[in-house]
């Protein structure tokens, strides 16, 4: 369970000063002795004038966070925060965040690795919207050189690290951050160690953040293609960014607030779900395990009192069509996140994860009871989206309904429960009762049905819904339950349509 400890320490220099009016103050370095041999592998220094600093700790079974909160005179809230998170394997993540300040200033963070001759790799991305990109090496003989404006992996004989650029954001509300700049760190060499220096600017309207991993074991085993592919995909840093409180995706322009440069916190935890099966594969390196451990505990912390994970920005089309406002419930994103937690807990058990999943499942049953559209034989079709007051509901997309069924089926594999089976049957019955309404004249499937069972005009995904239905049938068999004849019918129809499309596209 979470433990919280607060210590307050007065620093010797107590006068906050804008940049240019006074020399900065260097705080005593934080020492990281990861292999516990009495000699620190890394030193982390924070450089700027602050009036005070306090330390807060969060301790969990698989990670422990130490938050260093730096304050200026006259401010009760921290204007700069450095968080160091350690795993039981002594990997250390760090998160540095410069908050909004009354006047423009910057905080300098220096990471000192007590090793020289490190090798550097990064992905030269081909575009900003996909995972495409190739690993390449970086080197410079200069004593001071600017690292690439990308996540960089450093590897030595003893030490390994992941460092990234500083992202400068303008907060827009509802978890939306507009990126206005990126600042690459500087690498500084001498004969004793390797240092990387980060400048984190802030003013009345902007904040800046960076994060990294410092360890004494390989983050990526470069001999395994799957390991290098995992690193490229989980640390893309273009259309998706990792911040302390979770994963942020590019904000759709149909959201408000939004812009082409904005990111919002997406509760789906897609990177967690995509990579969770590799979290315990030590032969690939520690990168996936470290990132996913952090994501799992942040997911627990971001779960609301009702038991779900809201999407905070307003979706303008949901508001226009259904009057669903900001902070709404998206059942697919929640099912994806809960499935990630379910699978992660299988590899790294913690009662805290189990409590979170029980809370989610209790909410899920309430949501189905309150919003489900009853079909002819006591089945249910559940709305994809619901507003925070539970008074406005949307259509039912087939892939969303299947995602909820699949979560319940997988959960029932590990923790069999009659309540789960009852809701699984009701949701499957909803598909059985409406099976013919999902099939288009050309054998493709309709994306969704409205509450009056009219088909939605959106096109169905090319293969996502099919994959969801095939997973449902597999999970039913694993649970020793009868497979669905209605799903067989829909699967065959979708496959027939896909074969026609394949033949049309053939030369």
Coordinates of C-alpha atoms in Angstrom, one line a residue:
X1 CA 0.0 0.0 0.0
X2 CA 1.0 3.6 -0.5
X3 CA 3.0 5.2 2.3
X4 CA 3.6 8.9 2.5
X5 CA 6.5 10.6 4.4
X6 CA 7.2 14.4 4.3
X7 CA 10.4 16.0 5.5
X8 CA 11.2 19.7 5.3
X9 CA 14.7 21.1 4.9
X10 CA 15.7 24.8 4.6
X11 CA 18.4 25.5 2.1
X12 CA 21.2 27.8 2.6
X13 CA 20.2 30.3 -0.2
X14 CA 16.7 31.5 0.4
X15 CA 16.3 34.3 -2.1
X16 CA 14.4 33.4 -5.2
X17 CA 15.7 35.4 -8.2
X18 CA 14.8 35.8 -11.8
X19 CA 17.3 34.6 -14.4
X20 CA 20.1 37.2 -14.8
X21 CA 19.7 38.8 -11.4
X22 CA 21.6 36.3 -9.3
X23 CA 23.8 33.3 -9.8
X24 CA 22.1 30.0 -9.4
X25 CA 22.5 27.8 -6.3
X26 CA 23.6 24.2 -6.7
X27 CA 21.9 21.8 -4.3
X28 CA 23.8 18.9 -2.8
X29 CA 23.8 16.1 -5.4
X30 CA 21.4 13.1 -5.0
X31 CA 23.6 10.0 -5.0
X32 CA 22.3 6.7 -6.6
X33 CA 24.3 3.7 -5.4
X34 CA 22.3 1.1 -7.4
X35 CA 24.4 -1.9 -6.9
X36 CA 24.9 -1.0 -3.2
X37 CA 28.6 -1.3 -3.2
X38 CA 29.2 2.0 -1.4
X39 CA 30.1 4.0 -4.5
X40 CA 27.3 5.9 -6.4
X41 CA 26.9 5.1 -10.1
X42 CA 25.0 8.3 -10.7
X43 CA 24.8 11.8 -9.2
X44 CA 21.8 14.1 -9.9
X45 CA 22.2 17.8 -9.3
X46 CA 19.5 20.6 -9.3
X47 CA 20.7 24.1 -9.9
X48 CA 18.7 27.2 -9.1
X49 CA 17.7 29.3 -6.1
X50 CA 14.9 28.0 -4.0
X51 CA 13.7 28.9 -0.5
X52 CA 12.9 25.4 0.7
X53 CA 12.7 21.8 -0.3
X54 CA 10.5 19.0 1.1
X55 CA 10.7 15.2 0.4
X56 CA 7.6 13.0 0.0
X57 CA 7.7 9.2 -0.5
X58 CA 5.3 6.7 -2.1
X59 CA 6.2 3.1 -1.4
X60 CA 4.7 0.2 -3.3
X61 CA 5.5 -3.4 -3.7
X62 CA 7.3 -3.1 -7.0
X63 CA 8.4 0.6 -7.1
X64 CA 9.2 3.3 -4.6
X65 CA 9.0 7.1 -5.4
X66 CA 10.9 9.8 -3.8
X67 CA 9.6 13.3 -4.7
X68 CA 11.9 16.3 -4.1
X69 CA 9.7 19.4 -4.0
X70 CA 11.4 22.8 -4.4
X71 CA 9.6 26.0 -3.5
X72 CA 10.1 29.7 -3.9
X73 CA 9.5 32.3 -1.2
X74 CA 5.8 33.1 -0.9
X75 CA 4.7 29.9 -2.7
X76 CA 3.1 26.9 -0.9
X77 CA 3.1 24.7 -4.0
X78 CA 6.3 23.4 -5.5
X79 CA 7.6 25.2 -8.6
X80 CA 10.1 22.5 -9.4
X81 CA 9.8 18.8 -8.8
X82 CA 12.3 16.0 -9.2
X83 CA 11.0 12.4 -8.7
X84 CA 13.2 9.4 -8.5
X85 CA 11.5 6.0 -8.7
X86 CA 13.4 2.8 -7.8
X87 CA 12.4 -0.8 -8.6
X88 CA 13.5 -3.7 -6.4
X89 CA 16.0 -4.5 -9.2
X90 CA 17.6 -1.1 -8.5
X91 CA 16.6 0.5 -11.8
X92 CA 15.9 4.2 -11.3
X93 CA 13.5 6.4 -13.3
X94 CA 13.7 10.1 -12.9
X95 CA 11.1 12.8 -13.8
X96 CA 11.9 16.5 -13.7
X97 CA 9.2 19.1 -14.0
X98 CA 9.5 22.9 -14.0
X99 CA 6.2 24.4 -13.1
X100 CA 4.8 27.8 -13.9
X101 CA 6.7 30.7 -12.4
X102 CA 5.9 34.4 -12.0
X103 CA 8.9 35.4 -14.2
X104 CA 10.9 33.6 -16.8
X105 CA 13.5 31.3 -15.3
X106 CA 15.1 27.9 -15.9
X107 CA 16.2 25.1 -13.6
X108 CA 19.3 23.1 -14.6
X109 CA 19.4 19.4 -13.9
X110 CA 22.7 17.5 -14.3
X111 CA 23.0 13.7 -14.5
X112 CA 26.5 12.5 -13.8
X113 CA 27.3 8.9 -14.8
X114 CA 30.5 7.7 -13.3
X115 CA 31.8 6.0 -16.4
X116 CA 33.3 7.2 -19.6
X117 CA 33.4 5.8 -23.2
X118 CA 29.6 5.3 -23.4
X119 CA 28.0 4.3 -26.7
X120 CA 24.9 6.2 -27.9
X121 CA 21.9 5.0 -29.9
X122 CA 18.6 6.7 -30.9
X123 CA 15.9 6.2 -33.5
X124 CA 15.9 8.4 -36.5
X125 CA 12.1 8.6 -36.9
X126 CA 10.8 8.8 -40.5
X127 CA 7.6 10.6 -39.6
X128 CA 5.6 11.9 -36.6
X129 CA 2.6 9.6 -36.9
X130 CA 3.9 6.0 -36.9
X131 CA 6.4 3.8 -35.3
X132 CA 8.6 3.9 -38.4
X133 CA 12.3 4.7 -37.9
X134 CA 15.7 3.1 -37.7
X135 CA 18.2 2.8 -34.9
X136 CA 21.3 4.8 -35.5
X137 CA 24.4 5.6 -33.5
X138 CA 25.6 9.1 -32.3
X139 CA 29.0 10.1 -31.4
X140 CA 31.0 13.3 -30.9
X141 CA 34.7 13.9 -29.9
X142 CA 33.9 17.3 -28.5
X143 CA 34.0 17.7 -24.8
X144 CA 30.6 19.5 -24.9
X145 CA 28.0 18.4 -27.5
X146 CA 24.3 18.6 -27.9
X147 CA 22.5 15.2 -28.0
X148 CA 19.9 14.4 -30.7
X149 CA 16.5 15.8 -30.1
X150 CA 15.2 12.2 -29.5
X151 CA 15.3 9.6 -26.7
X152 CA 18.9 8.5 -26.5
X153 CA 20.2 5.2 -25.1
X154 CA 23.6 5.2 -23.4
X155 CA 25.5 2.0 -22.9
X156 CA 28.8 1.4 -21.1
X157 CA 30.6 -1.5 -19.5
X158 CA 28.8 -0.9 -16.2
X159 CA 26.1 1.7 -16.7
X160 CA 23.1 2.0 -18.9
X161 CA 20.7 4.9 -19.3
X162 CA 17.8 6.3 -21.3
X163 CA 17.7 10.1 -21.6
X164 CA 15.4 12.4 -23.6
X165 CA 14.8 16.0 -24.6
X166 CA 13.0 18.5 -22.4
X167 CA 9.4 19.1 -23.6
X168 CA 8.1 22.6 -23.1
X169 CA 4.3 22.8 -22.8
X170 CA 1.5 25.3 -22.4
X171 CA -1.2 23.8 -20.2
X172 CA -4.6 24.2 -21.8
X173 CA -6.8 22.4 -19.2
X174 CA -8.4 19.0 -19.0
X175 CA -5.0 17.3 -19.1
X176 CA -4.2 18.9 -22.5
X177 CA -0.7 20.2 -23.0
X178 CA 0.3 22.2 -26.1
X179 CA 4.0 21.5 -27.0
X180 CA 5.7 24.8 -27.9
X181 CA 9.3 23.7 -27.8
X182 CA 11.8 20.9 -27.2
X183 CA 15.3 21.4 -25.8
X184 CA 18.0 18.8 -26.3
X185 CA 20.3 18.0 -23.4
X186 CA 24.1 18.7 -23.5
X187 CA 26.6 15.9 -23.0
X188 CA 29.7 17.0 -21.2
X189 CA 32.8 14.7 -21.1
X190 CA 35.9 14.6 -18.9
X191 CA 38.4 11.9 -18.1
X192 CA 36.4 10.7 -15.0
X193 CA 32.7 10.7 -15.9
X194 CA 30.0 11.6 -18.4
X195 CA 27.5 14.3 -17.6
X196 CA 24.2 15.3 -19.3
X197 CA 22.7 18.7 -18.5
X198 CA 19.1 19.6 -19.0
X199 CA 17.6 23.1 -19.0
X200 CA 14.0 23.2 -17.9
X201 CA 12.4 26.6 -18.6
X202 CA 9.2 28.0 -17.1
X203 CA 7.2 31.2 -17.0
X204 CA 3.7 32.3 -16.2
X205 CA 2.2 30.2 -19.1
X206 CA 4.5 27.3 -19.7
X207 CA 5.9 24.2 -17.9
X208 CA 8.7 21.8 -19.0
X209 CA 9.3 18.2 -18.3
X210 CA 11.9 15.4 -19.0
X211 CA 12.3 11.9 -17.8
X212 CA 14.9 9.1 -18.0
X213 CA 16.1 5.7 -16.7
X214 CA 19.4 5.2 -14.9
X215 CA 20.5 1.6 -14.2
X216 CA 23.4 -0.8 -13.9
X217 CA 21.9 -3.5 -16.1
X218 CA 21.1 -3.5 -19.8
X219 CA 17.9 -1.6 -20.7
X220 CA 17.9 -3.1 -24.2
X221 CA 19.5 -6.3 -25.3
X222 CA 20.6 -5.1 -28.8
X223 CA 21.2 -8.7 -29.9
X224 CA 17.4 -9.4 -29.9
X225 CA 15.4 -7.8 -32.7
X226 CA 12.3 -8.0 -30.6
X227 CA 14.0 -6.0 -27.8
X228 CA 15.1 -3.3 -30.2
X229 CA 11.6 -3.2 -31.8
X230 CA 10.0 -3.0 -28.3
X231 CA 12.2 0.0 -27.4
X232 CA 11.4 1.8 -30.7
X233 CA 7.7 1.4 -30.1
X234 CA 7.4 2.0 -26.4
X235 CA 9.6 5.1 -26.5
X236 CA 8.2 6.7 -29.7
X237 CA 8.1 10.3 -28.2
X238 CA 6.3 11.7 -31.3
X239 CA 2.5 11.0 -31.3
X240 CA 2.7 9.6 -27.8
X241 CA 4.7 10.9 -24.8
X242 CA 5.3 9.5 -21.3
X243 CA 4.9 12.0 -18.5
X244 CA 4.9 11.3 -14.8
X245 CA 1.1 10.8 -14.5
X246 CA 0.8 8.5 -17.6
X247 CA 0.7 8.3 -21.3
X248 CA -0.2 11.3 -23.4
X249 CA -1.4 11.0 -27.0
X250 CA -1.8 13.6 -29.8
X251 CA -5.1 15.3 -29.1
X252 CA -7.7 14.8 -31.9
X253 CA -8.8 18.1 -33.4
X254 CA -12.4 17.1 -32.5
X255 CA -11.4 17.6 -28.9
X256 CA -11.6 20.8 -26.9
X257 CA -9.2 22.2 -26.0
X258 CA -7.0 21.0 -28.8
X259 CA -4.4 22.0 -31.4
X260 CA -2.1 20.2 -33.9
X261 CA 0.7 20.4 -31.3
X262 CA -1.3 19.2 -28.3
X263 CA -1.3 16.0 -26.2
X264 CA -3.9 14.7 -23.7
X265 CA -3.7 12.0 -21.1
X266 CA -5.2 8.9 -22.7
X267 CA -6.5 6.5 -20.0
X268 CA -6.3 3.5 -22.4
X269 CA -2.6 2.8 -21.5
X270 CA -2.1 1.4 -25.0
X271 CA 1.7 1.0 -24.6
X272 CA 1.1 -0.9 -21.4
X273 CA -1.4 -3.3 -23.0
X274 CA 0.7 -3.8 -26.2
X275 CA 3.9 -4.6 -24.3
X276 CA 2.7 -6.3 -21.1
X277 CA 3.5 -9.8 -22.3
X278 CA 7.2 -8.8 -22.5
X279 CA 7.3 -7.1 -19.1
X280 CA 8.9 -10.2 -17.5
X281 CA 11.2 -11.2 -20.4
X282 CA 14.5 -10.4 -18.8
X283 CA 16.4 -11.5 -21.8
X284 CA 15.2 -8.4 -23.7
X285 CA 16.5 -6.0 -21.1
X286 CA 14.8 -4.1 -18.3
X287 CA 13.2 -1.2 -20.3
X288 CA 9.7 -2.6 -20.8
X289 CA 9.5 -3.8 -17.2
X290 CA 10.6 -0.4 -15.7
X291 CA 8.2 1.6 -17.9
X292 CA 5.2 -0.7 -17.4
X293 CA 5.7 -0.9 -13.6
X294 CA 5.5 2.9 -13.5
X295 CA 2.4 2.9 -15.8
X296 CA 0.6 0.3 -13.7
X297 CA 1.0 2.3 -10.4
X298 CA 0.1 5.6 -12.1
X299 CA -3.1 3.9 -13.5
X300 CA -4.1 2.9 -9.9
X301 CA -3.5 6.5 -8.8
X302 CA -5.5 8.0 -11.6
X303 CA -8.6 5.8 -11.1
X304 CA -11.4 8.0 -9.9
X305 CA -13.7 7.4 -6.9
X306 CA -16.4 5.7 -9.0
X307 CA -13.9 3.2 -10.2
X308 CA -13.1 4.2 -13.8
X309 CA -10.6 6.3 -15.7
X310 CA -12.1 9.4 -17.3
X311 CA -11.2 11.0 -20.6
X312 CA -10.9 14.6 -19.6
X313 CA -11.1 16.8 -22.7
X314 CA -14.5 17.4 -24.3
X315 CA -15.2 15.6 -27.5
X316 CA -17.0 18.1 -29.7
X317 CA -18.8 15.4 -31.7
X318 CA -19.9 13.5 -28.6
X319 CA -21.2 16.8 -27.1
X320 CA -23.0 17.7 -30.3
X321 CA -24.6 14.3 -30.9
X322 CA -25.2 13.1 -27.4
X323 CA -24.6 16.1 -25.0
X324 CA -21.7 14.1 -23.4
X325 CA -19.4 16.7 -21.9
X326 CA -15.8 16.6 -20.6
X327 CA -14.6 14.0 -18.1
X328 CA -16.6 11.2 -19.8
X329 CA -16.4 7.5 -19.6
X330 CA -15.0 5.6 -22.6
X331 CA -15.6 1.9 -22.1
X332 CA -13.0 0.7 -24.6
X333 CA -10.2 2.8 -23.2
X334 CA -11.2 1.6 -19.7
X335 CA -11.3 -2.1 -20.8
X336 CA -7.8 -1.7 -22.4
X337 CA -6.4 -0.2 -19.3
X338 CA -8.0 -2.7 -16.9
X339 CA -6.8 -5.6 -19.2
X340 CA -3.3 -4.2 -18.9
X341 CA -3.5 -4.1 -15.1
X342 CA -5.0 -7.6 -15.0
X343 CA -2.1 -9.0 -17.1
X344 CA 0.6 -7.0 -15.3
X345 CA -0.7 -8.3 -12.0
X346 CA -0.3 -11.8 -13.2
X347 CA 3.4 -11.2 -13.6
X348 CA 4.0 -8.8 -10.7
X349 CA 1.2 -9.4 -8.1
X350 CA 0.2 -6.7 -5.7
X351 CA -3.0 -6.5 -3.6
X352 CA -3.2 -2.9 -4.7
X353 CA -3.8 -3.9 -8.3
X354 CA -6.4 -6.4 -7.2
X355 CA -8.2 -3.8 -5.2
X356 CA -8.1 -1.4 -8.2
X357 CA -9.6 -4.2 -10.5
X358 CA -12.3 -5.0 -8.0
X359 CA -13.2 -1.3 -7.8
X360 CA -13.3 -1.2 -11.6
X361 CA -15.5 -4.4 -11.9
X362 CA -18.0 -3.0 -9.3
X363 CA -18.3 0.1 -11.4
X364 CA -18.6 -2.0 -14.5
X365 CA -21.6 -3.9 -13.2
X366 CA -23.2 -0.6 -12.1
X367 CA -22.6 0.9 -15.5
X368 CA -24.1 -2.1 -17.3
X369 CA -27.2 -2.1 -15.1
X370 CA -27.7 1.7 -15.4
X371 CA -27.1 2.2 -19.1
X372 CA -27.5 -1.1 -20.8
X373 CA -30.2 -1.3 -23.5
X374 CA -32.2 -4.4 -22.9
X375 CA -32.8 -6.6 -26.0
X376 CA -35.5 -9.1 -26.7
X377 CA -34.1 -12.0 -24.6
X378 CA -32.8 -10.1 -21.6
X379 CA -29.5 -9.3 -23.3
X380 CA -27.7 -5.9 -23.1
X381 CA -26.1 -3.5 -25.5
X382 CA -24.0 -1.1 -23.6
X383 CA -23.1 2.5 -24.7
X384 CA -19.5 3.3 -25.7
X385 CA -19.6 6.7 -24.0
X386 CA -21.4 8.0 -20.9
X387 CA -21.1 11.5 -19.4
X388 CA -19.9 11.9 -15.8
X389 CA -23.5 12.4 -14.5
X390 CA -24.7 9.1 -16.1
X391 CA -27.6 10.9 -17.9
X392 CA -26.3 11.0 -21.5
X393 CA -25.5 7.8 -23.4
X394 CA -24.1 7.1 -26.9
X395 CA -24.4 4.4 -29.5
X396 CA -23.0 0.8 -29.1
X397 CA -20.0 -0.1 -31.2
X398 CA -19.5 -3.8 -31.7
X399 CA -15.7 -3.6 -30.9
X400 CA -16.5 -1.7 -27.7
X401 CA -19.0 -4.3 -26.5
X402 CA -16.5 -7.1 -27.3
X403 CA -13.7 -5.4 -25.4
X404 CA -15.9 -5.4 -22.2
X405 CA -16.8 -9.0 -22.8
X406 CA -13.2 -10.0 -23.3
X407 CA -12.1 -8.3 -20.1
X408 CA -14.7 -10.1 -18.1
X409 CA -13.8 -13.4 -19.7
X410 CA -10.1 -13.0 -19.1
X411 CA -10.7 -11.9 -15.5
X412 CA -12.9 -14.9 -15.0
X413 CA -10.1 -17.2 -16.1
X414 CA -8.0 -16.0 -13.1
X415 CA -10.7 -15.3 -10.6
X416 CA -13.9 -17.3 -11.5
X417 CA -17.0 -15.6 -10.3
X418 CA -20.7 -16.2 -11.0
X419 CA -21.4 -12.5 -11.3
X420 CA -18.9 -12.1 -14.1
X421 CA -20.4 -15.1 -15.9
X422 CA -23.9 -13.6 -15.6
X423 CA -22.8 -10.3 -17.1
X424 CA -20.8 -12.1 -19.8
X425 CA -23.9 -14.0 -20.8
X426 CA -26.1 -10.9 -20.8
X427 CA -23.7 -9.0 -23.1
X428 CA -23.3 -12.0 -25.4
X429 CA -27.1 -12.3 -25.5
X430 CA -27.3 -8.7 -26.6
X431 CA -25.2 -9.6 -29.7
X432 CA -27.3 -12.8 -30.3
X433 CA -30.5 -10.8 -30.2
X434 CA -29.3 -8.3 -32.7
X435 CA -27.0 -10.4 -34.9
X436 CA -28.7 -9.7 -38.2
X437 CA -28.7 -6.0 -37.6
X438 CA -24.9 -5.9 -37.6
X439 CA -24.4 -7.3 -41.2
X440 CA -24.4 -4.9 -44.2
X441 CA -25.7 -6.0 -47.6
X442 CA -22.1 -6.4 -48.8
X443 CA -21.2 -8.7 -45.9
X444 CA -19.2 -6.0 -44.0
X445 CA -20.3 -5.2 -40.5
X446 CA -21.9 -2.0 -39.3
X447 CA -19.6 -0.1 -36.9
X448 CA -22.3 0.5 -34.3
X449 CA -26.0 0.6 -33.5
X450 CA -27.9 3.6 -32.1
X451 CA -30.2 3.1 -29.0
X452 CA -33.1 2.6 -31.4
X453 CA -31.0 -0.1 -33.2
X454 CA -30.5 1.9 -36.4
X455 CA -27.0 1.3 -37.8
X456 CA -24.4 4.0 -37.4
X457 CA -22.9 5.5 -40.5
X458 CA -19.3 5.2 -39.5
X459 CA -17.3 2.4 -41.3
X460 CA -16.2 -0.5 -39.2
X461 CA -12.5 -1.1 -38.6
X462 CA -10.8 -3.2 -41.2
X463 CA -9.8 -6.0 -38.8
X464 CA -10.0 -4.8 -35.2
X465 CA -13.6 -5.9 -34.6
X466 CA -12.9 -9.3 -36.2
X467 CA -9.9 -9.8 -34.0
X468 CA -12.0 -8.9 -30.9
X469 CA -14.7 -11.4 -31.8
X470 CA -12.1 -14.2 -32.5
X471 CA -10.5 -13.5 -29.1
X472 CA -14.0 -13.8 -27.5
X473 CA -14.5 -17.2 -29.0
X474 CA -11.0 -18.3 -27.8
X475 CA -11.7 -17.0 -24.2
X476 CA -15.0 -18.7 -24.1
X477 CA -13.3 -22.0 -24.9
X478 CA -10.6 -21.3 -22.3
X479 CA -13.4 -20.7 -19.7
X480 CA -15.1 -24.0 -20.8
X481 CA -18.1 -22.0 -21.9
X482 CA -20.1 -22.5 -25.2
X483 CA -18.9 -20.4 -28.1
X484 CA -21.4 -18.0 -29.7
X485 CA -23.1 -19.0 -32.9
X486 CA -23.9 -15.3 -33.5
X487 CA -20.3 -14.4 -33.3
X488 CA -19.4 -17.2 -35.7
X489 CA -21.9 -15.7 -38.2
X490 CA -20.5 -12.2 -37.8
X491 CA -16.9 -13.5 -38.1
X492 CA -17.7 -15.4 -41.3
X493 CA -19.5 -12.4 -42.8
X494 CA -16.6 -10.1 -42.0
X495 CA -14.0 -12.5 -43.4
X496 CA -16.1 -12.9 -46.6
X497 CA -16.0 -9.1 -47.1
X498 CA -12.3 -8.9 -46.4
X499 CA -11.6 -11.6 -49.0
X500 CA -13.6 -9.6 -51.6
X501 CA -11.5 -6.6 -50.7
X502 CA -8.3 -8.6 -51.1
X503 CA -9.3 -9.9 -54.5
X504 CA -10.2 -6.4 -55.6
X505 CA -6.8 -5.0 -54.6
X506 CA -4.9 -7.9 -56.2
X507 CA -3.0 -6.9 -59.4

